[in-house]
C-alpha cells in the first residue's frame, strides 16, 4: 500500500492524498510536480529512479487506509540526480 506522504521532500509543500501534484519514485520518495519538472528534472534525487504521478486513493478509503502523517523534508534542499 502506498504511504501517501503528506509533503514534498524538497520544498515541504503540502501534498494531500487527493493532490494531483504529487510525484513518487518506486521507494515512495515524494515530491511536487514543480520540483520534479524544475530542479529534479524528472528523476528522484535519492535513488535516481523514475518519478510518476502518485495515484489518488478514493476519499472513502482514507478512513480505513489513512495516509502517512510523517513528513520527510530535506532542509538543505534538493539537487538533481547525477546523470547516469
Ligand atoms: Zn516541491
Ligand atoms: Zn527515490
Tab-separated table of N, CA and C and ligand atoms in Angstrom:
chain	number	residue	atom	x	y	z
A	1	UNK	N	0.843	-1.203	0.000
A	1	UNK	CA	0.000	0.000	0.000
A	1	UNK	C	0.873	1.246	0.000
A	2	UNK	N	0.481	2.222	-0.748
A	2	UNK	CA	1.224	3.473	-0.790
A	2	UNK	C	1.148	4.194	0.555
A	3	UNK	N	2.271	4.792	0.942
A	3	UNK	CA	2.286	5.522	2.209
A	3	UNK	C	1.502	6.834	2.125
A	4	UNK	N	1.470	7.421	0.930
A	4	UNK	CA	0.815	8.729	0.757
A	4	UNK	C	1.409	9.763	1.712
A	5	UNK	N	2.682	10.022	1.561
A	5	UNK	CA	3.355	11.003	2.420
A	5	UNK	C	2.743	12.386	2.220
A	6	UNK	N	2.777	13.189	3.274
A	6	UNK	CA	1.980	14.427	3.270
A	6	UNK	C	2.641	15.644	2.641
A	7	UNK	N	3.884	15.504	2.167
A	7	UNK	CA	4.570	16.720	1.736
A	7	UNK	C	5.684	16.408	0.747
A	8	UNK	N	6.151	17.459	0.069
A	8	UNK	CA	7.277	17.348	-0.859
A	8	UNK	C	8.589	17.357	-0.075
A	9	UNK	N	9.492	16.425	-0.407
A	9	UNK	CA	10.773	16.358	0.300
A	9	UNK	C	11.649	17.566	0.026
A	10	UNK	N	11.448	18.204	-1.111
A	10	UNK	CA	12.318	19.318	-1.488
A	10	UNK	C	11.861	20.641	-0.899
A	11	UNK	N	10.580	20.950	-1.028
A	11	UNK	CA	10.112	22.282	-0.655
A	11	UNK	C	9.113	22.241	0.503
A	12	UNK	N	8.808	21.037	1.007
A	12	UNK	CA	7.928	20.863	2.164
A	12	UNK	C	6.503	21.334	1.904
A	13	UNK	N	6.174	21.478	0.653
A	13	UNK	CA	4.810	21.854	0.309
A	13	UNK	C	3.840	20.718	0.669
A	14	UNK	N	2.651	21.074	1.111
A	14	UNK	CA	1.655	20.057	1.436
A	14	UNK	C	1.197	19.330	0.180
A	15	UNK	N	1.137	18.012	0.273
A	15	UNK	CA	0.622	17.191	-0.821
A	15	UNK	C	-0.433	16.250	-0.254
A	16	UNK	N	-1.660	16.732	-0.105
A	16	UNK	CA	-2.713	15.892	0.464
A	16	UNK	C	-3.002	14.685	-0.430
A	17	UNK	N	-3.661	13.667	0.122
A	17	UNK	CA	-3.866	12.415	-0.628
A	17	UNK	C	-4.596	12.611	-1.953
A	18	UNK	N	-5.390	13.683	-2.052
A	18	UNK	CA	-6.115	13.897	-3.305
A	18	UNK	C	-5.383	14.854	-4.245
A	19	UNK	N	-4.128	15.176	-3.920
A	19	UNK	CA	-3.385	16.100	-4.776
A	19	UNK	C	-2.922	15.410	-6.052
A	20	UNK	N	-3.140	16.072	-7.177
A	20	UNK	CA	-2.615	15.557	-8.443
A	20	UNK	C	-1.255	16.141	-8.752
A	21	UNK	N	-0.688	16.872	-7.809
A	21	UNK	CA	0.643	17.449	-7.982
A	21	UNK	C	1.712	16.629	-7.278
A	22	UNK	N	1.343	15.452	-6.758
A	22	UNK	CA	2.307	14.625	-6.041
A	22	UNK	C	2.943	13.622	-6.998
A	23	UNK	N	4.269	13.493	-6.915
A	23	UNK	CA	5.001	12.533	-7.735
A	23	UNK	C	5.816	11.648	-6.798
A	24	UNK	N	5.908	10.348	-7.114
A	24	UNK	CA	6.677	9.431	-6.274
A	24	UNK	C	7.594	8.567	-7.131
A	25	UNK	N	8.651	8.030	-6.467
A	25	UNK	CA	9.500	7.023	-7.113
A	25	UNK	C	9.101	5.656	-6.570
A	26	UNK	N	9.814	4.624	-6.956
A	26	UNK	CA	9.440	3.274	-6.543
A	26	UNK	C	9.625	3.065	-5.049
A	27	UNK	N	10.426	3.923	-4.403
A	27	UNK	CA	10.597	3.848	-2.951
A	27	UNK	C	9.656	4.815	-2.225
A	28	UNK	N	8.793	5.462	-2.997
A	28	UNK	CA	7.837	6.417	-2.449
A	28	UNK	C	8.477	7.693	-1.924
A	29	UNK	N	9.683	8.015	-2.368
A	29	UNK	CA	10.174	9.368	-2.167
A	29	UNK	C	9.145	10.263	-2.864
A	30	UNK	N	8.743	11.340	-2.208
A	30	UNK	CA	7.575	12.100	-2.659
A	30	UNK	C	7.938	13.554	-2.916
A	31	UNK	N	7.541	14.057	-4.083
A	31	UNK	CA	7.863	15.421	-4.493
A	31	UNK	C	6.665	16.044	-5.190
A	32	UNK	N	6.679	17.380	-5.265
A	32	UNK	CA	5.627	18.054	-6.012
A	32	UNK	C	6.049	18.189	-7.478
A	33	UNK	N	5.088	18.415	-8.342
A	33	UNK	CA	5.406	18.486	-9.771
A	33	UNK	C	6.335	19.658	-10.089
A	34	UNK	N	6.208	20.752	-9.336
A	34	UNK	CA	7.083	21.891	-9.602
A	34	UNK	C	8.549	21.514	-9.404
A	35	UNK	N	8.840	20.800	-8.317
A	35	UNK	CA	10.220	20.385	-8.063
A	35	UNK	C	10.665	19.342	-9.086
A	36	UNK	N	9.773	18.398	-9.402
A	36	UNK	CA	10.137	17.333	-10.334
A	36	UNK	C	10.455	17.899	-11.715
A	37	UNK	N	9.592	18.817	-12.195
A	37	UNK	CA	9.793	19.363	-13.538
A	37	UNK	C	10.888	20.415	-13.544
A	38	UNK	N	11.157	20.988	-12.389
A	38	UNK	CA	12.183	22.016	-12.304
A	38	UNK	C	13.512	21.425	-11.905
A	39	UNK	N	13.848	21.561	-10.630
A	39	UNK	CA	15.195	21.241	-10.172
A	39	UNK	C	15.548	19.761	-10.326
A	40	UNK	N	14.560	18.876	-10.208
A	40	UNK	CA	14.880	17.443	-10.210
A	40	UNK	C	14.966	16.844	-11.610
A	41	UNK	N	14.439	17.536	-12.593
A	41	UNK	CA	14.495	17.090	-13.990
A	41	UNK	C	13.931	15.677	-14.166
A	42	UNK	N	12.859	15.380	-13.422
A	42	UNK	CA	12.119	14.147	-13.659
A	42	UNK	C	12.664	12.910	-12.976
A	43	UNK	N	13.760	13.060	-12.208
A	43	UNK	CA	14.322	11.862	-11.553
A	43	UNK	C	14.440	12.077	-10.059
A	44	UNK	N	14.280	10.973	-9.321
A	44	UNK	CA	14.380	11.050	-7.865
A	44	UNK	C	15.820	11.359	-7.458
A	45	UNK	N	16.028	12.388	-6.617
A	45	UNK	CA	17.392	12.747	-6.215
A	45	UNK	C	17.983	11.756	-5.217
A	46	UNK	N	17.161	10.920	-4.616
A	46	UNK	CA	17.652	9.960	-3.616
A	46	UNK	C	18.126	8.670	-4.265
A	47	UNK	N	17.350	8.158	-5.201
A	47	UNK	CA	17.670	6.849	-5.777
A	47	UNK	C	17.933	6.921	-7.277
A	48	UNK	N	17.712	8.075	-7.901
A	48	UNK	CA	17.961	8.191	-9.329
A	48	UNK	C	16.872	7.594	-10.184
A	49	UNK	N	15.795	7.140	-9.542
A	49	UNK	CA	14.741	6.434	-10.267
A	49	UNK	C	13.710	7.365	-10.882
A	50	UNK	N	12.815	6.731	-11.597
A	50	UNK	CA	11.747	7.426	-12.301
A	50	UNK	C	10.719	7.963	-11.309
A	51	UNK	N	10.190	9.125	-11.608
A	51	UNK	CA	9.121	9.694	-10.792
A	51	UNK	C	7.846	9.738	-11.614
A	52	UNK	N	6.784	9.246	-11.036
A	52	UNK	CA	5.490	9.229	-11.719
A	52	UNK	C	4.434	9.826	-10.798
A	53	UNK	N	3.310	10.227	-11.398
A	53	UNK	CA	2.270	10.836	-10.582
A	53	UNK	C	1.720	9.826	-9.580
A	54	UNK	N	1.586	10.259	-8.353
A	54	UNK	CA	1.037	9.399	-7.317
A	54	UNK	C	-0.457	9.166	-7.562
A	55	UNK	N	-0.870	7.942	-7.368
A	55	UNK	CA	-2.273	7.609	-7.590
A	55	UNK	C	-3.137	8.174	-6.470
A	56	UNK	N	-4.337	8.577	-6.846
A	56	UNK	CA	-5.276	9.110	-5.869
A	56	UNK	C	-5.995	7.955	-5.172
A	57	UNK	N	-5.951	7.952	-3.852
A	57	UNK	CA	-6.743	6.962	-3.112
A	57	UNK	C	-8.140	7.540	-2.905
A	58	UNK	N	-9.172	6.779	-3.242
A	58	UNK	CA	-10.530	7.326	-3.102
A	58	UNK	C	-10.786	7.778	-1.672
A	59	UNK	N	-11.458	8.932	-1.544
A	59	UNK	CA	-11.661	9.552	-0.236
A	59	UNK	C	-12.326	8.600	0.749
A	60	UNK	N	-13.241	7.767	0.273
A	60	UNK	CA	-13.952	6.896	1.203
A	60	UNK	C	-13.050	5.780	1.743
A	61	UNK	N	-11.877	5.582	1.119
A	61	UNK	CA	-10.947	4.558	1.619
A	61	UNK	C	-9.965	5.126	2.635
A	62	UNK	N	-9.888	6.451	2.728
A	62	UNK	CA	-8.851	7.060	3.568
A	62	UNK	C	-9.102	6.849	5.058
A	63	UNK	N	-10.354	6.672	5.449
A	63	UNK	CA	-10.636	6.440	6.862
A	63	UNK	C	-10.061	5.095	7.296
A	64	UNK	N	-10.251	4.103	6.443
A	64	UNK	CA	-9.761	2.767	6.781
A	64	UNK	C	-8.276	2.611	6.472
A	65	UNK	N	-7.822	3.289	5.415
A	65	UNK	CA	-6.428	3.195	4.989
A	65	UNK	C	-5.827	4.596	4.987
A	66	UNK	N	-5.538	5.130	6.151
A	66	UNK	CA	-5.151	6.550	6.235
A	66	UNK	C	-3.778	6.805	5.624
A	67	UNK	N	-3.576	8.039	5.153
A	67	UNK	CA	-2.263	8.403	4.604
A	67	UNK	C	-1.234	8.555	5.716
A	68	UNK	N	0.028	8.482	5.347
A	68	UNK	CA	1.115	8.730	6.287
A	68	UNK	C	1.051	10.164	6.794
A	69	UNK	N	1.402	10.364	8.055
A	69	UNK	CA	1.480	11.726	8.583
A	69	UNK	C	2.926	12.144	8.796
A	70	UNK	N	3.852	11.273	8.380
A	70	UNK	CA	5.264	11.545	8.633
A	70	UNK	C	5.856	12.377	7.498
A	71	UNK	N	6.207	13.609	7.810
A	71	UNK	CA	6.782	14.488	6.795
A	71	UNK	C	8.247	14.150	6.604
A	72	UNK	N	8.679	14.057	5.361
A	72	UNK	CA	10.087	13.885	5.034
A	72	UNK	C	10.520	15.164	4.342
A	73	UNK	N	11.527	15.801	4.875
A	73	UNK	CA	11.938	17.092	4.325
A	73	UNK	C	13.444	17.229	4.439
A	74	UNK	N	14.060	17.699	3.368
A	74	UNK	CA	15.494	17.944	3.379
A	74	UNK	C	15.712	19.452	3.444
A	75	UNK	N	15.991	19.973	4.635
A	75	UNK	CA	16.122	21.430	4.780
A	75	UNK	C	17.255	21.987	3.929
A	76	UNK	N	18.229	21.165	3.610
A	76	UNK	CA	19.350	21.649	2.802
A	76	UNK	C	18.968	21.784	1.334
A	77	UNK	N	17.765	21.330	0.976
A	77	UNK	CA	17.315	21.448	-0.395
A	77	UNK	C	17.681	20.244	-1.231
A	78	UNK	N	17.172	20.208	-2.445
A	78	UNK	CA	17.381	19.074	-3.337
A	78	UNK	C	18.195	19.503	-4.543
A	79	UNK	N	18.938	18.578	-5.070
A	79	UNK	CA	19.608	18.796	-6.342
A	79	UNK	C	19.286	17.623	-7.253
A	80	UNK	N	19.399	17.836	-8.531
A	80	UNK	CA	19.095	16.788	-9.493
A	80	UNK	C	20.019	15.610	-9.306
A	81	UNK	N	19.505	14.409	-9.590
A	81	UNK	CA	20.322	13.209	-9.531
A	81	UNK	C	21.437	13.316	-10.566
A	82	UNK	N	22.630	12.796	-10.259
A	82	UNK	CA	23.712	12.825	-11.249
A	82	UNK	C	23.298	12.086	-12.521
A	83	UNK	N	23.720	12.565	-13.641
A	83	UNK	CA	23.376	11.924	-14.902
A	83	UNK	C	23.933	10.502	-14.921
A	84	UNK	N	23.127	9.559	-15.399
A	84	UNK	CA	23.541	8.157	-15.406
A	84	UNK	C	24.641	7.930	-16.431
B	1	LIG	ZN1	8.385	20.573	-4.053
B	2	LIG	ZN1	13.691	7.577	-4.804
